[in-house]
Short mmCIF file of C-alpha atoms and ligand atoms in Angstrom, two decimals:
data_model
loop_
_atom_site.label_atom_id
_atom_site.label_comp_id
_atom_site.label_asym_id
_atom_site.label_seq_id
_atom_site.Cartn_x
_atom_site.Cartn_y
_atom_site.Cartn_z
CA UNK A 1162 -1.08 12.57 -20.15
CA UNK A 1163 0.76 14.28 -17.68
CA UNK A 1164 1.61 11.58 -14.82
CA UNK A 1165 -0.72 13.86 -11.99
CA UNK A 1166 -2.91 13.96 -13.68
CA UNK A 1167 -2.89 9.75 -13.95
CA UNK A 1168 -2.70 10.04 -10.78
CA UNK A 1169 -6.17 11.31 -10.06
CA UNK A 1170 -7.58 8.76 -12.35
CA UNK A 1171 -5.19 6.11 -9.92
CA UNK A 1172 -7.74 7.61 -6.87
CA UNK A 1173 -11.05 7.51 -9.13
CA UNK A 1174 -10.06 3.89 -10.20
CA UNK A 1175 -9.45 3.24 -6.78
CA UNK A 1176 -12.48 4.37 -4.93
CA UNK A 1177 -14.59 2.95 -7.55
CA UNK A 1178 -13.00 -0.12 -6.69
CA UNK A 1179 -14.21 0.30 -3.45
CA UNK A 1180 -17.45 1.12 -3.99
CA UNK A 1181 -17.99 -1.67 -6.95
CA UNK A 1182 -16.57 -4.01 -3.69
CA UNK A 1183 -19.18 -2.65 -1.26
CA UNK A 1184 -22.05 -3.14 -3.60
CA UNK A 1185 -21.05 -6.66 -4.07
CA UNK A 1186 -20.27 -7.13 -0.74
CA UNK A 1187 -24.42 -5.71 -0.01
CA UNK A 1188 -25.67 -7.63 -2.40
CA UNK A 1189 -24.35 -10.92 -1.33
CA UNK A 1190 -25.61 -9.93 2.04
CA UNK A 1191 -29.01 -9.42 0.09
CA UNK A 1192 -29.12 -12.86 -1.64
CA UNK A 1193 -27.98 -14.62 1.56
CA UNK A 1194 -30.79 -12.82 3.54
CA UNK A 1195 -32.56 -14.03 0.71
CA UNK A 1196 -31.95 -17.12 0.58
CA UNK A 1197 -32.29 -17.82 4.81
CA UNK A 1198 -36.18 -16.71 4.10
CA UNK A 1199 -36.31 -19.37 1.30
CA UNK A 1200 -35.47 -21.82 3.72
CA UNK A 1201 -37.94 -20.71 6.41
CA UNK A 1202 -41.13 -20.61 3.39
CA UNK A 1203 -40.12 -23.86 2.73
CA UNK A 1204 -40.03 -25.78 5.55
CA UNK A 1205 -43.34 -23.85 6.47
CA UNK A 1206 -44.36 -25.29 2.87
CA UNK A 1207 -43.44 -28.45 4.07
CA UNK A 1208 -44.98 -28.41 6.77
CA UNK A 1209 -48.66 -27.68 5.21
CA UNK A 1210 -48.16 -30.15 3.12
CA UNK A 1211 -46.98 -32.51 5.84
CA UNK A 1212 -50.47 -31.73 8.04
CA UNK A 1213 -52.44 -32.18 5.34
CA UNK A 1214 -50.91 -35.33 4.14
CA UNK A 1215 -50.97 -36.69 8.48
CA UNK A 1216 -54.41 -34.73 9.29
CA UNK A 1217 -51.96 -33.90 11.99
CA UNK A 1218 -54.26 -30.84 12.99
CA UNK A 1219 -57.93 -29.56 12.32
CA UNK A 1220 -56.54 -26.14 11.38
CA UNK A 1221 -57.42 -24.86 7.62
CA UNK A 1222 -53.76 -24.95 5.38
CA UNK A 1223 -53.47 -21.05 5.96
CA UNK A 1224 -53.40 -20.96 9.41
CA UNK A 1225 -50.93 -23.06 9.59
CA UNK A 1226 -48.18 -20.41 10.29
CA UNK A 1227 -49.65 -19.98 13.96
CA UNK A 1228 -49.26 -23.86 14.67
CA UNK A 1229 -45.24 -23.19 13.74
CA UNK A 1230 -42.49 -22.52 16.82
CA UNK A 1231 -39.58 -21.05 15.37
CA UNK A 1232 -37.36 -20.08 19.05
CA UNK A 1233 -34.22 -20.41 16.67
CA UNK A 1234 -33.40 -20.17 12.72
CA UNK A 1235 -32.43 -24.04 12.98
CA UNK A 1236 -35.61 -24.99 15.22
CA UNK A 1237 -38.90 -25.35 14.18
CA UNK A 1238 -41.86 -26.49 16.28
CA UNK A 1239 -45.21 -27.89 14.83
CA UNK A 1240 -48.13 -27.80 17.05
CA UNK A 1241 -50.20 -30.86 16.39
CA UNK A 1242 -53.92 -32.67 17.76
CA UNK A 1243 -52.38 -36.20 17.42
CA UNK A 1244 -49.11 -37.67 17.75
CA UNK A 1245 -48.03 -39.17 14.69
CA UNK A 1246 -46.45 -42.80 14.13
CA UNK A 1247 -43.50 -42.61 13.47
CA UNK A 1248 -42.00 -44.58 9.99
CA UNK A 1249 -45.24 -42.98 8.49
CA UNK A 1250 -44.14 -39.46 9.68
CA UNK A 1251 -40.38 -40.09 9.05
CA UNK A 1252 -42.05 -41.33 5.12
CA UNK A 1253 -44.18 -37.21 4.81
CA UNK A 1254 -41.42 -35.50 6.42
CA UNK A 1255 -39.08 -37.06 3.49
CA UNK A 1256 -41.06 -36.49 0.22
CA UNK A 1257 -42.92 -32.72 1.50
CA UNK A 1258 -38.97 -31.94 1.61
CA UNK A 1259 -38.02 -33.37 -1.53
CA UNK A 1260 -40.69 -31.27 -3.32
CA UNK A 1261 -40.42 -28.23 -1.74
CA UNK A 1262 -35.85 -27.93 -1.99
CA UNK A 1263 -35.24 -28.72 1.89
CA UNK A 1264 -32.20 -30.45 0.62
CA UNK A 1265 -29.90 -30.39 4.14
CA UNK A 1266 -30.38 -33.11 6.87
CA UNK A 1267 -32.75 -32.76 9.53
CA UNK A 1268 -33.20 -34.12 13.29
CA UNK A 1269 -36.66 -35.14 14.50
CA UNK A 1270 -38.65 -34.64 17.39
CA UNK A 1271 -41.92 -35.59 18.83
CA UNK A 1272 -42.79 -34.05 22.08
CA UNK A 1273 -45.78 -35.25 24.31
CA UNK A 1274 -47.55 -33.03 26.60
CA UNK A 1275 -48.06 -35.90 28.71
CA UNK A 1276 -44.95 -37.17 29.67
CA UNK A 1277 -43.48 -33.16 29.43
CA UNK A 1278 -41.24 -35.60 26.88
CA UNK A 1279 -39.88 -36.85 23.25
CA UNK A 1280 -42.18 -39.89 22.86
CA UNK A 1281 -39.55 -40.26 20.18
CA UNK A 1282 -36.69 -39.08 18.08
CA UNK A 1283 -35.45 -39.79 14.29
CA UNK A 1284 -33.13 -38.87 12.00
CA UNK A 1285 -34.25 -38.09 8.31
CA UNK A 1286 -30.73 -37.46 5.60
CA UNK A 1287 -30.67 -35.55 2.74
CA UNK A 1288 -31.79 -37.44 -0.67
CA UNK A 1289 -27.45 -35.88 -1.46
CA UNK A 1290 -26.10 -37.15 1.70
CA UNK A 1291 -23.60 -40.27 1.62
CA UNK A 1292 -22.91 -43.09 3.63
CA UNK A 1293 -19.70 -41.68 4.86
CA UNK A 1294 -20.94 -38.13 5.61
CA UNK A 1295 -24.26 -40.27 7.39
CA UNK A 1296 -20.91 -41.42 9.73
CA UNK A 1297 -19.63 -38.10 10.50
CA UNK A 1298 -23.30 -37.00 10.75
CA UNK A 1299 -23.08 -39.80 14.41
CA UNK A 1300 -22.98 -36.47 16.39
CA UNK A 1301 -26.15 -35.63 15.27
CA UNK A 1302 -27.96 -38.25 15.70
CA UNK A 1303 -27.39 -39.38 18.44
CA UNK A 1304 -28.03 -36.21 20.46
CA UNK A 1305 -30.29 -35.77 22.48
CA UNK A 1306 -32.28 -32.59 20.61
CA UNK A 1307 -33.44 -30.25 24.03
CA UNK A 1308 -36.62 -29.69 25.23
CA UNK A 1309 -39.32 -26.72 24.97
CA UNK A 1310 -42.01 -27.82 27.38
CA UNK A 1311 -45.02 -26.72 26.24
CA UNK A 1312 -48.51 -28.07 27.55
CA UNK A 1313 -49.08 -29.59 24.11
CA UNK A 1314 -47.89 -31.92 21.78
CA UNK A 1315 -45.78 -30.66 18.92
CA UNK A 1316 -42.85 -32.26 16.21
CA UNK A 1317 -39.33 -30.84 17.20
CA UNK A 1318 -37.87 -29.87 14.05
CA UNK A 1319 -33.94 -28.36 13.69
CA UNK A 1320 -32.14 -28.83 10.95
CA UNK A 1321 -27.34 -28.38 12.37
CA UNK A 1322 -26.68 -27.89 8.82
CA UNK A 1323 -29.31 -24.67 7.78
CA UNK A 1324 -26.36 -22.30 7.72
CA UNK A 1325 -23.58 -24.26 5.99
CA UNK A 1326 -26.78 -25.51 3.21
CA UNK A 1327 -27.42 -21.56 2.99
CA UNK A 1328 -23.99 -20.05 2.47
CA UNK A 1329 -23.34 -23.29 0.22
CA UNK A 1330 -26.51 -22.02 -1.93
CA UNK A 1331 -24.47 -18.63 -2.28
CA UNK A 1332 -21.66 -20.46 -4.22
CA UNK A 1333 -22.70 -19.16 -7.70
CA UNK A 1334 -23.02 -15.84 -6.12
CA UNK A 1335 -19.36 -15.99 -4.52
CA UNK A 1336 -16.79 -17.27 -6.98
CA UNK A 1337 -19.05 -14.57 -9.57
CA UNK A 1338 -17.74 -12.44 -6.35
CA UNK A 1339 -14.32 -13.52 -5.76
CA UNK A 1340 -13.72 -13.68 -10.07
CA UNK A 1341 -14.95 -9.62 -10.26
CA UNK A 1342 -12.14 -8.56 -7.41
CA UNK A 1343 -9.83 -11.01 -9.70
CA UNK A 1344 -10.17 -9.48 -12.62
CA UNK A 1345 -10.17 -5.67 -10.95
CA UNK A 1346 -6.79 -5.95 -8.63
CA UNK A 1347 -6.16 -7.40 -12.41
CA UNK A 1348 -6.93 -4.52 -13.58
CA UNK A 1349 -5.58 -1.67 -10.66
CA UNK A 1350 -2.48 -3.76 -11.31
CA UNK A 1351 -1.92 -2.79 -14.67
CA UNK A 1352 -3.04 0.51 -14.06
CA UNK A 1353 -0.63 1.05 -11.26
CA UNK A 1354 2.35 -0.70 -13.37
CA UNK A 1355 1.35 2.04 -16.94
CA UNK A 1356 1.17 4.83 -14.12
CA UNK A 1357 4.98 3.76 -12.93
CA UNK A 1358 6.36 3.24 -16.76
CA UNK A 1359 4.83 6.62 -17.54
CA UNK A 1360 6.44 8.11 -13.80
CA UNK A 1361 9.54 6.15 -15.30
CA UNK A 1362 9.56 7.86 -18.92
CA UNK A 1363 9.03 11.40 -17.54
CA UNK A 1364 11.81 11.18 -14.49
CA UNK A 1365 13.19 10.02 -17.67
CA UNK A 1366 13.12 12.66 -20.28
CA UNK A 1367 13.79 15.06 -17.94
CA UNK A 1368 17.24 13.43 -17.01
CA UNK A 1369 17.36 13.66 -21.41
CA UNK A 1370 16.75 17.72 -20.55
CA UNK A 1371 19.27 18.41 -17.68
CA UNK A 1372 21.41 15.41 -19.16
CA UNK A 1373 21.74 18.40 -22.60
CA UNK A 1374 21.44 21.00 -20.63
CA UNK A 1375 24.48 20.23 -18.06
CA UNK A 1376 26.97 18.61 -21.08
CA UNK A 1377 26.07 21.04 -24.05
CA UNK A 1378 26.73 24.55 -22.10
CA UNK A 1379 30.61 23.57 -21.55
CA UNK A 1380 31.14 22.19 -24.55
CA UNK A 1381 29.50 25.00 -26.85
CA UNK A 1382 31.59 27.61 -23.90
CA UNK A 1383 35.37 25.38 -24.89
CA UNK A 1384 33.98 25.54 -28.87
CA UNK A 1385 34.27 28.77 -28.95
CA UNK A 1386 37.41 29.57 -26.30
CA UNK A 1387 39.04 26.32 -29.12
CA UNK A 1388 37.69 28.54 -32.38
CA UNK A 1389 39.97 31.88 -30.28
CA UNK A 1390 42.61 29.79 -30.14
CA UNK A 1391 42.79 28.81 -33.96
CA UNK A 1392 42.81 32.51 -34.92
CA UNK A 1393 45.48 33.45 -36.25
CA UNK A 1394 47.63 36.35 -34.15
CA UNK A 1395 46.82 34.52 -30.98
CA UNK A 1396 50.75 33.29 -29.73
CA UNK A 1397 51.23 36.72 -29.81
CA UNK A 1398 48.36 37.91 -27.53
CA UNK A 1399 49.69 35.85 -24.11
CA UNK A 1400 47.17 37.32 -22.19
CA UNK A 1401 44.54 35.81 -24.51
CA UNK A 1402 45.53 32.89 -24.59
CA UNK A 1403 45.66 32.26 -21.33
CA UNK A 1404 42.57 33.07 -20.39
CA UNK A 1405 41.35 30.83 -23.14
CA UNK A 1406 43.20 27.98 -22.69
CA UNK A 1407 41.59 28.50 -18.99
CA UNK A 1408 38.30 28.69 -19.79
CA UNK A 1409 38.79 25.38 -22.39
CA UNK A 1410 40.67 23.73 -18.27
CA UNK A 1411 38.05 25.24 -16.18
CA UNK A 1412 34.81 23.71 -18.32
CA UNK A 1413 36.87 20.66 -19.04
CA UNK A 1414 37.02 19.91 -15.02
CA UNK A 1415 33.47 20.83 -14.50
CA UNK A 1416 32.27 18.18 -17.72
CA UNK A 1417 34.97 15.27 -15.80
CA UNK A 1418 32.93 16.40 -12.36
CA UNK A 1419 29.36 15.50 -13.93
CA UNK A 1420 30.98 12.32 -15.87
CA UNK A 1421 32.36 11.29 -12.08
CA UNK A 1422 28.47 11.97 -10.41
CA UNK A 1423 27.16 10.53 -12.67
CA UNK A 1424 29.76 6.41 -12.86
CA UNK A 1425 29.49 7.45 -8.57
CA UNK A 1426 25.45 6.73 -9.09
CA UNK A 1427 25.34 3.77 -12.00
CA UNK A 1428 27.75 2.27 -9.53
CA UNK A 1429 26.31 2.57 -6.41
CA UNK A 1430 23.24 1.78 -7.75
CA UNK A 1431 24.57 -1.41 -8.86
CA UNK A 1432 25.56 -2.50 -5.50
CA UNK A 1433 26.03 -1.00 -1.68
CA UNK A 1434 28.07 1.39 -1.55
CA UNK A 1435 31.83 0.30 -0.30
CA UNK A 1436 33.12 2.25 2.77
CA UNK A 1437 37.12 2.07 3.39
CA UNK A 1438 36.87 4.43 6.24
CA UNK A 1439 39.67 4.96 8.41
CA UNK A 1440 39.83 7.38 11.40
CA UNK A 1441 39.74 11.05 10.50
CA UNK A 1442 39.50 15.57 11.91
CA UNK A 1443 36.12 15.87 9.89
CA UNK A 1444 36.08 19.96 10.74
CA UNK A 1445 39.55 19.05 8.28
CA UNK A 1446 37.46 17.42 5.72
CA UNK A 1447 35.28 20.46 6.01
CA UNK A 1448 37.47 22.97 5.63
CA UNK A 1449 39.44 21.45 2.84
CA UNK A 1450 35.84 21.22 0.99
CA UNK A 1451 35.78 24.98 1.28
CA UNK A 1452 39.09 25.83 0.27
CA UNK A 1453 38.27 23.62 -2.81
CA UNK A 1454 34.84 24.95 -3.19
CA UNK A 1455 35.86 28.42 -3.54
CA UNK A 1456 35.86 29.56 -7.37
CA UNK A 1457 31.88 28.65 -6.86
CA UNK A 1458 31.97 30.47 -3.87
CA UNK A 1459 33.58 33.55 -5.58
CA UNK A 1460 31.83 33.42 -8.28
CA UNK A 1461 28.64 34.06 -6.84
CA UNK A 1462 29.11 35.86 -4.11
CA UNK A 1463 28.44 33.50 -1.26
CA UNK A 1464 29.24 34.53 2.55
CA UNK A 1465 30.17 31.13 4.60
CA UNK A 1466 30.37 30.79 7.95
CA UNK A 1467 31.79 28.20 9.83
CA UNK A 1468 30.86 27.39 13.33
CA UNK A 1469 33.08 24.62 14.69
CA UNK A 1470 32.83 23.33 17.66
CA UNK A 1471 35.16 20.14 19.33
CA UNK A 1472 37.79 21.04 16.95
CA UNK A 1473 39.69 17.59 16.84
CA UNK A 1474 37.28 15.83 17.10
CA UNK A 1475 37.96 12.22 15.08
CA UNK A 1476 36.09 10.09 13.70
CA UNK A 1477 35.41 6.58 11.76
CA UNK A 1478 33.77 6.92 8.75
CA UNK A 1479 34.29 6.86 4.86
CA UNK A 1480 36.62 10.14 4.34
CA UNK A 1481 36.42 10.82 0.73
CA UNK A 1482 32.33 9.90 1.15
CA UNK A 1483 31.38 12.42 3.56
CA UNK A 1484 33.69 14.92 2.01
CA UNK A 1485 31.32 14.15 -1.00
CA UNK A 1486 28.45 14.63 0.63
CA UNK A 1487 29.64 18.14 2.00
CA UNK A 1488 30.02 19.44 -1.56
CA UNK A 1489 26.50 17.85 -2.59
CA UNK A 1490 25.22 20.06 0.28
CA UNK A 1491 27.05 23.08 0.05
CA UNK A 1492 26.75 22.78 -4.04
CA UNK A 1493 23.03 22.90 -3.67
CA UNK A 1494 22.71 25.53 -0.36
CA UNK A 1495 24.32 27.79 -2.99
CA UNK A 1496 22.41 27.06 -6.29
CA UNK A 1497 18.48 27.20 -4.59
CA UNK A 1498 20.45 30.42 -3.11
CA UNK A 1499 20.35 34.39 -4.36
CA UNK A 1500 22.43 35.65 -2.76
CA UNK A 1501 23.31 32.39 -0.84
CA UNK A 1502 24.00 32.79 3.03
CA UNK A 1503 25.95 29.95 4.27
CA UNK A 1504 26.32 28.21 7.18
CA UNK A 1505 28.18 24.82 8.02
CA UNK A 1506 28.70 23.88 11.97
CA UNK A 1507 29.55 20.88 13.91
CA UNK A 1508 28.71 19.73 17.44
CA UNK A 1509 29.20 16.37 19.08
CA UNK A 1510 26.07 15.29 20.60
CA UNK A 1511 25.89 12.51 22.60
CA UNK A 1512 28.90 11.38 21.40
CA UNK A 1513 27.17 11.38 18.30
CA UNK A 1514 28.59 13.72 15.09
CA UNK A 1515 26.49 16.25 13.44
CA UNK A 1516 26.81 18.23 10.83
CA UNK A 1517 24.13 21.20 9.83
CA UNK A 1518 24.26 23.22 6.34
CA UNK A 1519 22.19 25.74 6.21
CA UNK A 1520 21.08 28.20 3.36
CA UNK A 1521 19.33 31.11 2.99
CA UNK A 1522 17.32 30.34 -0.39
CA UNK A 1523 14.31 29.80 -1.95
CA UNK A 1524 13.24 27.00 0.46
CA UNK A 1525 11.54 23.42 -0.30
CA UNK A 1526 7.72 22.85 -0.02
CA UNK A 1527 6.81 19.88 2.43
CA UNK A 1528 4.61 18.30 -0.05
CA UNK A 1529 8.10 18.00 -1.76
CA UNK A 1530 9.76 16.91 1.14
CA UNK A 1531 9.29 13.24 0.86
CA UNK A 1532 10.44 13.01 -2.68
CA UNK A 1533 14.28 14.45 -2.09
CA UNK A 1534 15.98 11.85 -1.23
CA UNK A 1535 14.79 9.91 -4.40
CA UNK A 1536 17.15 9.42 -7.78
CA UNK A 1537 16.15 12.10 -10.42
CA UNK A 1538 13.85 13.97 -8.00
CA UNK A 1539 14.27 17.88 -8.57
CA UNK A 1540 11.45 20.16 -7.16
CA UNK A 1541 9.43 21.33 -10.17
CA UNK A 1542 11.01 24.91 -8.70
CA UNK A 1543 14.16 23.83 -8.93
CA UNK A 1544 13.43 24.29 -13.06
CA UNK A 1545 11.92 27.53 -12.78
CA UNK A 1546 15.39 29.12 -11.66
CA UNK A 1547 16.70 27.33 -14.05
CA UNK A 1548 19.20 26.01 -11.38
CA UNK A 1549 20.05 22.69 -13.82
CA UNK A 1550 21.16 19.18 -12.14
CA UNK A 1551 20.06 15.95 -12.16
CA UNK A 1552 18.96 15.57 -9.04
CA UNK A 1553 21.01 13.01 -8.44
CA UNK A 1554 23.07 14.37 -5.54
CA UNK A 1555 20.44 14.36 -2.67
CA UNK A 1556 19.98 10.24 -3.52
CA UNK A 1557 23.87 9.67 -2.98
CA UNK A 1558 24.22 11.81 -0.09
CA UNK A 1559 21.08 10.31 1.32
CA UNK A 1560 23.42 6.14 0.18
CA UNK A 1561 26.13 7.91 2.17
CA UNK A 1562 24.67 8.89 5.51
CA UNK A 1563 22.57 5.41 5.41
CA UNK A 1564 25.34 3.21 4.95
CA UNK A 1565 26.83 4.81 7.85
CA UNK A 1566 23.87 4.08 9.20
CA UNK A 1567 23.69 7.82 9.85
CA UNK A 1568 20.57 9.73 10.27
CA UNK A 1569 19.78 12.73 7.65
CA UNK A 1570 17.01 15.73 8.80
CA UNK A 1571 15.81 18.23 6.37
CA UNK A 1572 13.77 21.48 7.63
CA UNK A 1573 12.95 23.84 5.40
CA UNK A 1574 10.62 26.75 4.69
CA UNK A 1575 9.56 27.98 1.39
CA UNK A 1576 11.31 31.47 0.61
CA UNK A 1577 13.06 31.30 4.11
CA UNK A 1578 15.67 28.79 4.42
CA UNK A 1579 16.50 25.63 4.21
CA UNK A 1580 18.50 23.08 6.52
CA UNK A 1581 20.70 19.75 6.31
CA UNK A 1582 21.71 17.79 9.54
CA UNK A 1583 23.53 15.19 9.70
CA UNK A 1584 24.11 12.73 11.96
CA UNK A 1585 26.70 10.23 11.95
CA UNK A 1586 26.80 7.50 14.36
CA UNK A 1587 29.84 7.77 17.16
CA UNK A 1588 33.38 5.12 17.10
P1 ADP B 2469 19.65 18.88 -8.23
O1 ADP B 2469 21.78 18.16 -9.51
O2 ADP B 2469 19.03 18.45 -9.10
O3 ADP B 2469 20.82 19.27 -7.92
P2 ADP B 2469 19.41 16.89 -5.72
O4 ADP B 2469 19.65 15.47 -5.53
O5 ADP B 2469 20.76 17.84 -5.02
O6 ADP B 2469 19.05 17.63 -7.20
O7 ADP B 2469 18.68 17.89 -4.91
C1 ADP B 2469 17.08 17.45 -5.62
C2 ADP B 2469 16.29 18.61 -5.08
O8 ADP B 2469 16.29 19.33 -3.86
C3 ADP B 2469 16.95 19.79 -6.21
O9 ADP B 2469 16.64 19.39 -7.67
C4 ADP B 2469 15.75 20.93 -5.42
O10 ADP B 2469 15.03 21.49 -5.90
C5 ADP B 2469 15.63 20.44 -4.12
N1 ADP B 2469 16.73 20.83 -3.28
C6 ADP B 2469 17.59 20.88 -3.22
N2 ADP B 2469 18.51 21.45 -2.15
C7 ADP B 2469 18.41 22.56 -1.52
C8 ADP B 2469 18.52 23.49 -1.31
N3 ADP B 2469 19.59 23.02 -0.48
N4 ADP B 2469 17.20 24.31 -1.03
C9 ADP B 2469 16.38 24.31 -1.80
N5 ADP B 2469 16.16 23.72 -2.46
C10 ADP B 2469 16.86 22.76 -2.09
#
């Protein structure tokens, strides 16, 4: 499976995990509402039982709903005909709560319409309430309930811990949802790990392919040249001898450069790029690099333009690292252009030193920009155009610029060209 397919699968999976989580939250919300309704029903059932036990009013059981007022979720007011006696009210209401599974504490008060106040108040703990909890509940037992002025007597039932009690009832759902969430996170993490592994495998495979190509071609050329040199009579043909030994020397140098590139990357991977800073004139370095790369420039028919401002400006940086940066950018500008025309310009801006390398090459699509400086990354079209490389050059460039606390920007239009612009901080 290609990592692109895997990427889509990962997106789909993330979406599904999101949907499962939303459904789970919705279900918890539904169960919460259901538990709330269940609680209210149980309280009303207990009240009905209480009315029957104590004959508090004349209404038949089915009419009890009309006598119950519910001014807020925690409060129930039961209209009564006669004011019940405190101890028997406490006894019956406790047993009704137990019968109908209302296992949370309650503060109760009995209101008299003639005195417009409560005749008495009492705290009803649950069967599960311990002495310790009772001690912490003193606030509720001591606090007076607010009066709801009515022109009839009523029993006020207040459940201070109703919300906690309902949430406690949801514990099973919450625990299973958290477990499910953990399982999903574990699943998503292992998928992500698998995706990363797959991506690294592909990158490694590409690298080995490029590596093989980069080393096999010069070796094959050298083998051929060595074959010619081994042939009889070559000492009598000094021109051919010179030509083929020249080819071997050129290819050896090419191989040496590639090995140096790989070693450099391996070294910069292990620790921060070590810098040996000195004062030097960067414009001179650029000219030297262009001179050193002349064989490649000539071979590829590249047109090079140098537009340099401030010829003698010097900067404090690692000379050889900056030179390698220019080599990499110039090499790419040539590699990724059919008829290369490269403009290298430099200027000083607010005390900073800027270098721009601009080409008229194949350009880079926007979607690849964010990967450009990653190790081993190569734009897929790089292979289509049969331009080989390791995908290490720009990674090295970025490391050098970062070590100098500078900046690098890329502007590119596919089919038109690319500009790499570097800003190195002032002295
Ligand atoms: P490589 O060895 O593949 O050239 P680099 O790290 O130097 O590795 O570049 C990474 C990729 O960025 C290249 O494979 C190429 O696709 C793209 N790239 C770099 N420079 C240019 C450029 N000047 N024009 C177009 N594409 C470029």
